[in-house]
Each structure stands twice: as structure tokens, then as C-alpha cells.
Amino acid sequence: MPVKKIAVLISGSGTNLQVIIDAILQKKLNAEIKIVISNNKDAYGLVRAEKQGIKNMFISTRDLTCEEYSEKLLEIFNKEEIDFVVLAGFLKILSKDLVMQYKNRIINIHPSLIPSFCGKGYYGIKVHEKAIEYGVKVTGATVHFVDENADTGPIIEQRAVDVDDFDTAKSLQQKVLVIEHEILVSSLKKLCNDELKVIGRRVIKKGDKDEKSIDKRI
Ligand SMILES: Nc1nc2c(c(=O)[nH]1)N[C@@H](CN(C=O)c1ccc(C(=O)N[C@@H](CCC(=O)O)C(=O)O)cc1)CN2
Ligand SMILES: NCC(=O)N[C@@H]1O[C@H](COP(=O)([O-])[O-])[C@@H](O)[C@H]1O
């Protein structure tokens, strides 16, 4: 199977980007990061890419509409012949047009168990603050395909973590980040190996013994 060309979009420290870099170096992923793009010029993730010799660029989204910066991204994806896009802490909503042209080829990592604590306004530490405030006993992380709305695409993988009485938003963020790194690599591996099939809102592993019965049920 040919090596998949991926673009990774970031806005911050890039620890999720780093685990993808590490997984490729350890030959765990059938992928090559062709480009890292950030809408934050100070994102440490750009430093991580530079250190690894990966093409990287800052694209300002300030003063641009969603459609305008999405069009810029699409031009780059086409030029680099990108197969899949990973949103790894990218904090801007992508346009419907871009998402449709890359239907089921863009994945996102979110630091909660969707549909809890997600959607517009839910990003970074804010997600964990809401979880602590609500008093949930379990939270976690989700990898999902990206559709035109925030965090509503079909779910690929989720994993839970317990919320302890002494947890703060910060401590919870650290616990969930460990899980994010694990399920992001796991999901990306399945995607790059063409192991995923989307049936309605459900994402199943191809060759699943129940695939045909699931097909009929939906
Ligand atoms: N079309 C889509 N685009 C994006 C999705 C998606 O599911 N569909 N996921 C987000 C990532 N994300 C949650 O996982 C997310 C990111 C940002 C926001 C948000 O409310 N952003 C603010 C601006 C924040 C800033 O600029 O500092 C906003 O848009 O007003 C919600 C969810 C990536 N794109
Ligand atoms: N809604 C999107 C969102 O909140 N994304 C979150 O941003 C962080 C980026 O960390 P990183 O830059 O170290 O990978 C991660 O926790 C990711 O789940």
C-alpha cells in the first residue's frame, strides 16, 4: 500500500503532532507528513516540525473568513497531493466546501467524550473546565471525521479516563492528553491502512465479521 501523504494542522504546542512524527519514525504509521500548517505563528508545533525537517508554514486566519482561509488550505492540500488531513489542536472551523472535497479524509482529536463538552467555544482547557464544573466522573478523548459543523462528524475512536475528586482542569487535561496521543495514532493507522468504513454515522473496521449485518441495520 502506498505511503499516505498527510497534512497536520495545529494552533499550539503540537504534542499530538509529535506523537505522529514519532510513530512514523518508529515505522508504526504508513504515512509521510508533507506539511504542517499553523494559524498561530508562535505555535511550538512549528518548531517541532522544523526540528524534524518537515515543511511547515504559518497561515494567518486573522481578517479572513472561514471560506477564505479554507480556500488557501485547499490550494496547499491539492499542490502537496494530500491524502489525509489531521486537525491536531487546530482551533479554526473549516468550511463546508473544504470538508466536502475532503469527505471522510479529515480527522480531528477532541479532548472529551463527544457529544459531551464539544462544539463551538469548546477547545483547549475550556473543555476540561466545563467537565470539572459539571462534575462528571468520567471524561476522555475522541477522534472523529470532520464534517461541516464543529465536532459532529462520525466517531472513529474514543477512550475514557476517570475524573478523581482532586482533579483540576489542568490535571485532567494532562490525563486526557495521554489518551489523545494513543487514540490519535491508533485511528490514523487504521485510516492510512484503509481499514475504516463509514456507514451513516457509524465508523466500522473493514472486514469486521458483522460488517454485512451492520450494513443492513443502517
Ligand atoms: N468543519 C469543522 N472544522 C473544525 C472541526 C470540526 O469538527 N469541523 N474541529 C475543530 C477542532 N475543535 C474541536 O475539536 C474546535 C476548535 C475550535 C472551536 C472554536 O470554537 N473556535 C473559536 C475560535 C478559537 C480561536 O480562534 O482561538 C471559533 O471558531 O469561534 C471549536 C471546536 C477544528 N475545525
Ligand atoms: N476542540 C479542539 C481541541 O480542544 N483540541 C485540543 O487542543 C490540544 C492541542 O494540544 P497539542 O497542541 O499539544 O497537540 C489537544 O488537547 C486537543 O485535544
Coordinates of C-alpha atoms and ligand atoms in Angstrom, one line a residue:
M1 CA 0.0 0.0 0.0
P2 CA 1.5 3.4 -1.0
V3 CA 2.6 5.7 1.8
K4 CA -0.2 8.2 2.6
K5 CA 0.6 11.9 2.3
I6 CA -0.7 13.8 5.3
A7 CA -1.1 17.4 6.3
V8 CA -1.2 18.2 10.0
L9 CA -2.9 21.4 11.2
I10 CA -2.0 22.9 14.6
S11 CA -2.5 26.0 16.6
G12 CA -0.5 25.2 19.7
S13 CA 2.3 23.1 21.4
G14 CA 2.0 20.2 18.9
T15 CA 2.3 17.2 21.3
N16 CA -0.3 15.4 19.1
L17 CA 1.8 16.3 16.1
Q18 CA 4.9 15.0 17.9
V19 CA 3.3 11.6 18.5
I20 CA 2.5 11.3 14.8
I21 CA 6.1 12.2 14.0
D22 CA 7.4 9.6 16.5
A23 CA 5.0 6.9 15.2
I24 CA 6.3 7.5 11.6
L25 CA 9.9 7.3 12.8
Q26 CA 9.1 4.1 14.6
K27 CA 7.6 2.8 11.3
K28 CA 4.2 2.3 13.1
L29 CA 2.4 4.5 10.5
N30 CA 2.2 4.1 6.7
A31 CA 2.3 7.9 6.3
E32 CA 4.5 10.8 5.5
I33 CA 3.8 14.3 6.9
K34 CA 4.1 16.5 3.8
I35 CA 3.3 19.8 5.6
V36 CA 2.5 21.2 9.0
I37 CA 0.3 24.3 8.9
S38 CA -0.5 26.6 11.9
N39 CA -2.7 29.6 12.2
N40 CA -0.6 30.7 15.2
K41 CA 2.9 31.9 14.3
D42 CA 4.2 31.2 17.8
A43 CA 2.9 27.6 17.9
Y44 CA 5.7 25.4 19.3
G45 CA 4.4 22.7 16.9
L46 CA 6.1 24.7 14.1
V47 CA 9.4 24.3 16.0
R48 CA 8.8 20.5 16.3
A49 CA 8.2 20.3 12.5
E50 CA 11.3 22.4 11.7
K51 CA 13.5 20.2 14.0
Q52 CA 12.3 17.2 12.0
G53 CA 12.9 18.8 8.7
I54 CA 9.2 18.8 7.8
K55 CA 7.9 21.6 5.6
N56 CA 5.9 24.0 7.8
M57 CA 4.1 27.3 7.4
F58 CA 2.1 29.9 9.3
I59 CA -1.1 31.0 7.7
S60 CA -2.9 33.8 9.4
T61 CA -6.6 33.4 9.7
R62 CA -7.0 36.8 11.2
D63 CA -9.2 39.1 9.0
L64 CA -10.1 36.1 6.8
T65 CA -13.5 34.5 6.6
C66 CA -13.7 30.7 7.2
E67 CA -14.2 30.3 3.4
E68 CA -11.2 32.4 2.6
Y69 CA -8.7 30.6 4.8
S70 CA -10.2 27.2 3.9
E71 CA -9.6 28.0 0.3
K72 CA -6.0 28.7 1.0
L73 CA -5.7 25.4 2.8
L74 CA -7.3 23.5 -0.1
E75 CA -4.9 25.0 -2.6
I76 CA -2.0 23.7 -0.4
F77 CA -3.6 20.3 0.0
N78 CA -4.0 20.0 -3.8
K79 CA -0.5 21.2 -4.5
E80 CA 1.0 18.7 -2.0
E81 CA -1.3 15.9 -3.2
I82 CA -2.5 15.4 0.4
D83 CA -4.4 12.1 1.1
F84 CA -5.5 12.8 4.6
V85 CA -5.6 15.9 6.9
V86 CA -5.2 15.7 10.7
L87 CA -6.5 18.5 12.9
A88 CA -4.2 18.3 15.9
G89 CA -5.3 21.1 18.1
F90 CA -6.3 23.4 15.1
L91 CA -8.6 26.0 16.6
K92 CA -10.5 27.2 13.5
I93 CA -13.6 25.8 11.9
L94 CA -13.1 24.5 8.3
S95 CA -15.5 25.5 5.6
K96 CA -18.2 23.2 4.2
D97 CA -16.7 23.3 0.8
L98 CA -13.3 22.1 2.1
V99 CA -14.8 19.4 4.2
M100 CA -17.0 18.1 1.3
Q101 CA -14.0 18.0 -1.0
Y102 CA -12.1 16.0 1.7
K103 CA -15.1 14.0 2.9
N104 CA -14.0 11.3 5.4
R105 CA -10.4 12.3 4.8
I106 CA -10.0 14.9 7.6
I107 CA -9.8 13.7 11.2
N108 CA -9.9 15.7 14.4
I109 CA -8.8 14.9 18.0
H110 CA -11.1 16.4 20.7
P111 CA -10.4 16.2 24.5
S112 CA -13.8 15.0 25.6
L113 CA -16.2 12.1 25.0
I114 CA -18.3 13.6 22.2
P115 CA -21.2 14.6 22.3
S116 CA -20.3 16.0 25.7
F117 CA -18.4 19.3 26.1
C118 CA -17.9 19.9 22.4
G119 CA -18.9 22.3 19.6
K120 CA -18.2 26.0 19.1
G121 CA -16.4 27.5 22.1
Y122 CA -15.2 24.1 23.4
Y123 CA -11.4 23.9 22.9
G124 CA -8.3 23.5 24.9
I125 CA -8.5 23.9 28.7
K126 CA -12.1 25.3 28.4
V127 CA -13.3 21.7 27.7
H128 CA -11.8 20.4 30.9
E129 CA -13.0 23.4 32.9
K130 CA -16.6 22.6 31.8
A131 CA -16.1 18.9 32.7
I132 CA -14.9 19.7 36.2
E133 CA -17.7 22.3 36.6
Y134 CA -20.3 19.8 35.6
G135 CA -18.9 17.2 38.0
V136 CA -18.6 14.3 35.5
K137 CA -16.9 11.2 36.9
V138 CA -15.7 10.1 33.5
T139 CA -14.3 12.0 30.6
G140 CA -11.9 11.2 27.8
A141 CA -10.9 11.8 24.2
T142 CA -12.5 11.3 20.8
V143 CA -11.1 11.0 17.3
H144 CA -13.7 11.7 14.6
F145 CA -14.1 12.5 10.9
V146 CA -14.6 16.2 10.3
D147 CA -17.9 17.4 8.8
E148 CA -19.1 21.0 8.3
N149 CA -20.0 21.5 11.9
A150 CA -17.8 21.6 15.0
D151 CA -17.3 18.1 16.4
T152 CA -20.3 16.5 14.8
G153 CA -18.6 14.1 12.4
P154 CA -18.7 10.3 12.6
I155 CA -16.7 9.0 15.6
I156 CA -13.7 6.8 14.8
E157 CA -12.4 6.0 18.3
Q158 CA -13.0 7.1 21.9
R159 CA -11.3 6.2 25.2
A160 CA -12.4 7.2 28.8
V161 CA -10.5 8.4 31.8
D162 CA -11.8 8.6 35.4
V163 CA -12.2 12.1 37.0
D164 CA -10.8 11.9 40.5
D165 CA -12.1 14.2 43.4
F166 CA -8.8 16.0 43.5
D167 CA -8.6 16.6 39.7
T168 CA -8.4 20.2 38.4
A169 CA -8.9 21.3 34.8
K170 CA -5.2 21.3 34.4
S171 CA -4.6 17.8 35.9
L172 CA -7.5 16.5 33.8
Q173 CA -6.0 18.0 30.7
Q174 CA -2.8 16.2 31.3
K175 CA -4.5 12.8 31.9
V176 CA -6.7 13.2 28.8
L177 CA -3.7 14.3 26.6
V178 CA -2.1 10.9 27.3
I179 CA -5.2 9.1 25.9
E180 CA -5.4 11.6 23.0
H181 CA -1.9 10.6 21.9
E182 CA -2.8 6.9 22.0
I183 CA -6.1 7.0 20.1
L184 CA -4.9 9.6 17.5
V185 CA -2.1 7.3 16.4
S186 CA -4.4 4.2 16.5
S187 CA -7.1 6.0 14.4
L188 CA -4.6 7.4 11.9
K189 CA -3.0 3.9 11.5
K190 CA -6.4 2.5 10.6
L191 CA -7.1 5.4 8.2
C192 CA -3.8 5.1 6.4
N193 CA -4.2 1.3 6.1
D194 CA -7.7 1.8 4.5
E195 CA -9.3 -0.2 7.3
L196 CA -12.2 2.2 8.0
K197 CA -15.7 2.1 6.5
V198 CA -18.3 4.8 7.3
I199 CA -21.9 3.7 7.2
G200 CA -24.2 6.6 8.1
R201 CA -22.9 8.0 11.4
R202 CA -21.1 4.8 12.2
V203 CA -17.4 4.0 11.5
I204 CA -16.6 0.3 11.4
K205 CA -13.4 -1.6 10.8
K206 CA -13.5 -3.2 7.3
G207 CA -13.7 -6.9 7.3
D208 CA -15.5 -6.7 10.7
K209 CA -17.3 -10.0 10.9
D210 CA -20.6 -8.1 11.5
E211 CA -19.9 -5.7 8.6
K212 CA -22.7 -7.1 6.5
S213 CA -25.2 -7.2 9.3
I214 CA -24.3 -3.6 10.3
D215 CA -24.8 -2.6 6.6
K216 CA -28.3 -4.0 6.7
R217 CA -29.1 -2.4 10.1
I218 CA -28.4 1.1 8.9
Ligands
LIG1 N1 -15.7 22.0 10.0 C1 -15.0 21.7 11.1 N2 -13.9 22.3 11.4 C2 -13.2 22.0 12.6 C3 -13.7 21.0 13.4 C4 -14.8 20.3 13.0 O1 -15.3 19.3 13.7 N3 -15.5 20.6 11.9 N4 -13.0 20.7 14.6 C5 -12.2 21.8 15.1 C6 -11.4 21.5 16.4 N5 -12.3 21.8 17.5 C7 -12.7 20.8 18.4 O2 -12.2 19.6 18.3 C8 -12.7 23.1 17.7 C9 -11.8 24.1 17.5 C10 -12.2 25.5 17.7 C11 -13.5 25.7 18.2 C12 -13.9 27.2 18.4 O3 -15.0 27.4 19.0 N6 -13.1 28.1 17.9 C13 -13.4 29.5 18.0 C14 -12.1 30.4 17.8 C15 -11.0 29.9 18.7 C16 -9.7 30.8 18.4 O4 -9.6 31.3 17.3 O5 -8.9 31.0 19.3 C17 -14.4 29.9 17.0 O6 -14.4 29.3 15.9 O7 -15.1 30.9 17.3 C18 -14.4 24.7 18.4 C19 -14.0 23.4 18.2 C20 -11.3 22.3 14.1 N7 -12.1 22.7 12.9
LIG2 N1 -11.5 21.3 20.1 C1 -10.2 21.2 19.7 C2 -9.2 21.0 20.9 O1 -9.6 21.4 22.0 N2 -8.1 20.4 20.7 C3 -7.2 20.1 21.7 O2 -6.1 21.0 21.6 C4 -5.0 20.4 22.3 C5 -3.8 20.6 21.4 O3 -2.6 20.1 22.1 P1 -1.3 19.9 21.3 O4 -1.0 21.2 20.5 O5 -0.2 19.6 22.4 O6 -1.4 18.7 20.4 C6 -5.3 18.9 22.5 O7 -5.7 18.6 23.8 C7 -6.5 18.7 21.6 O8 -7.4 17.7 22.0

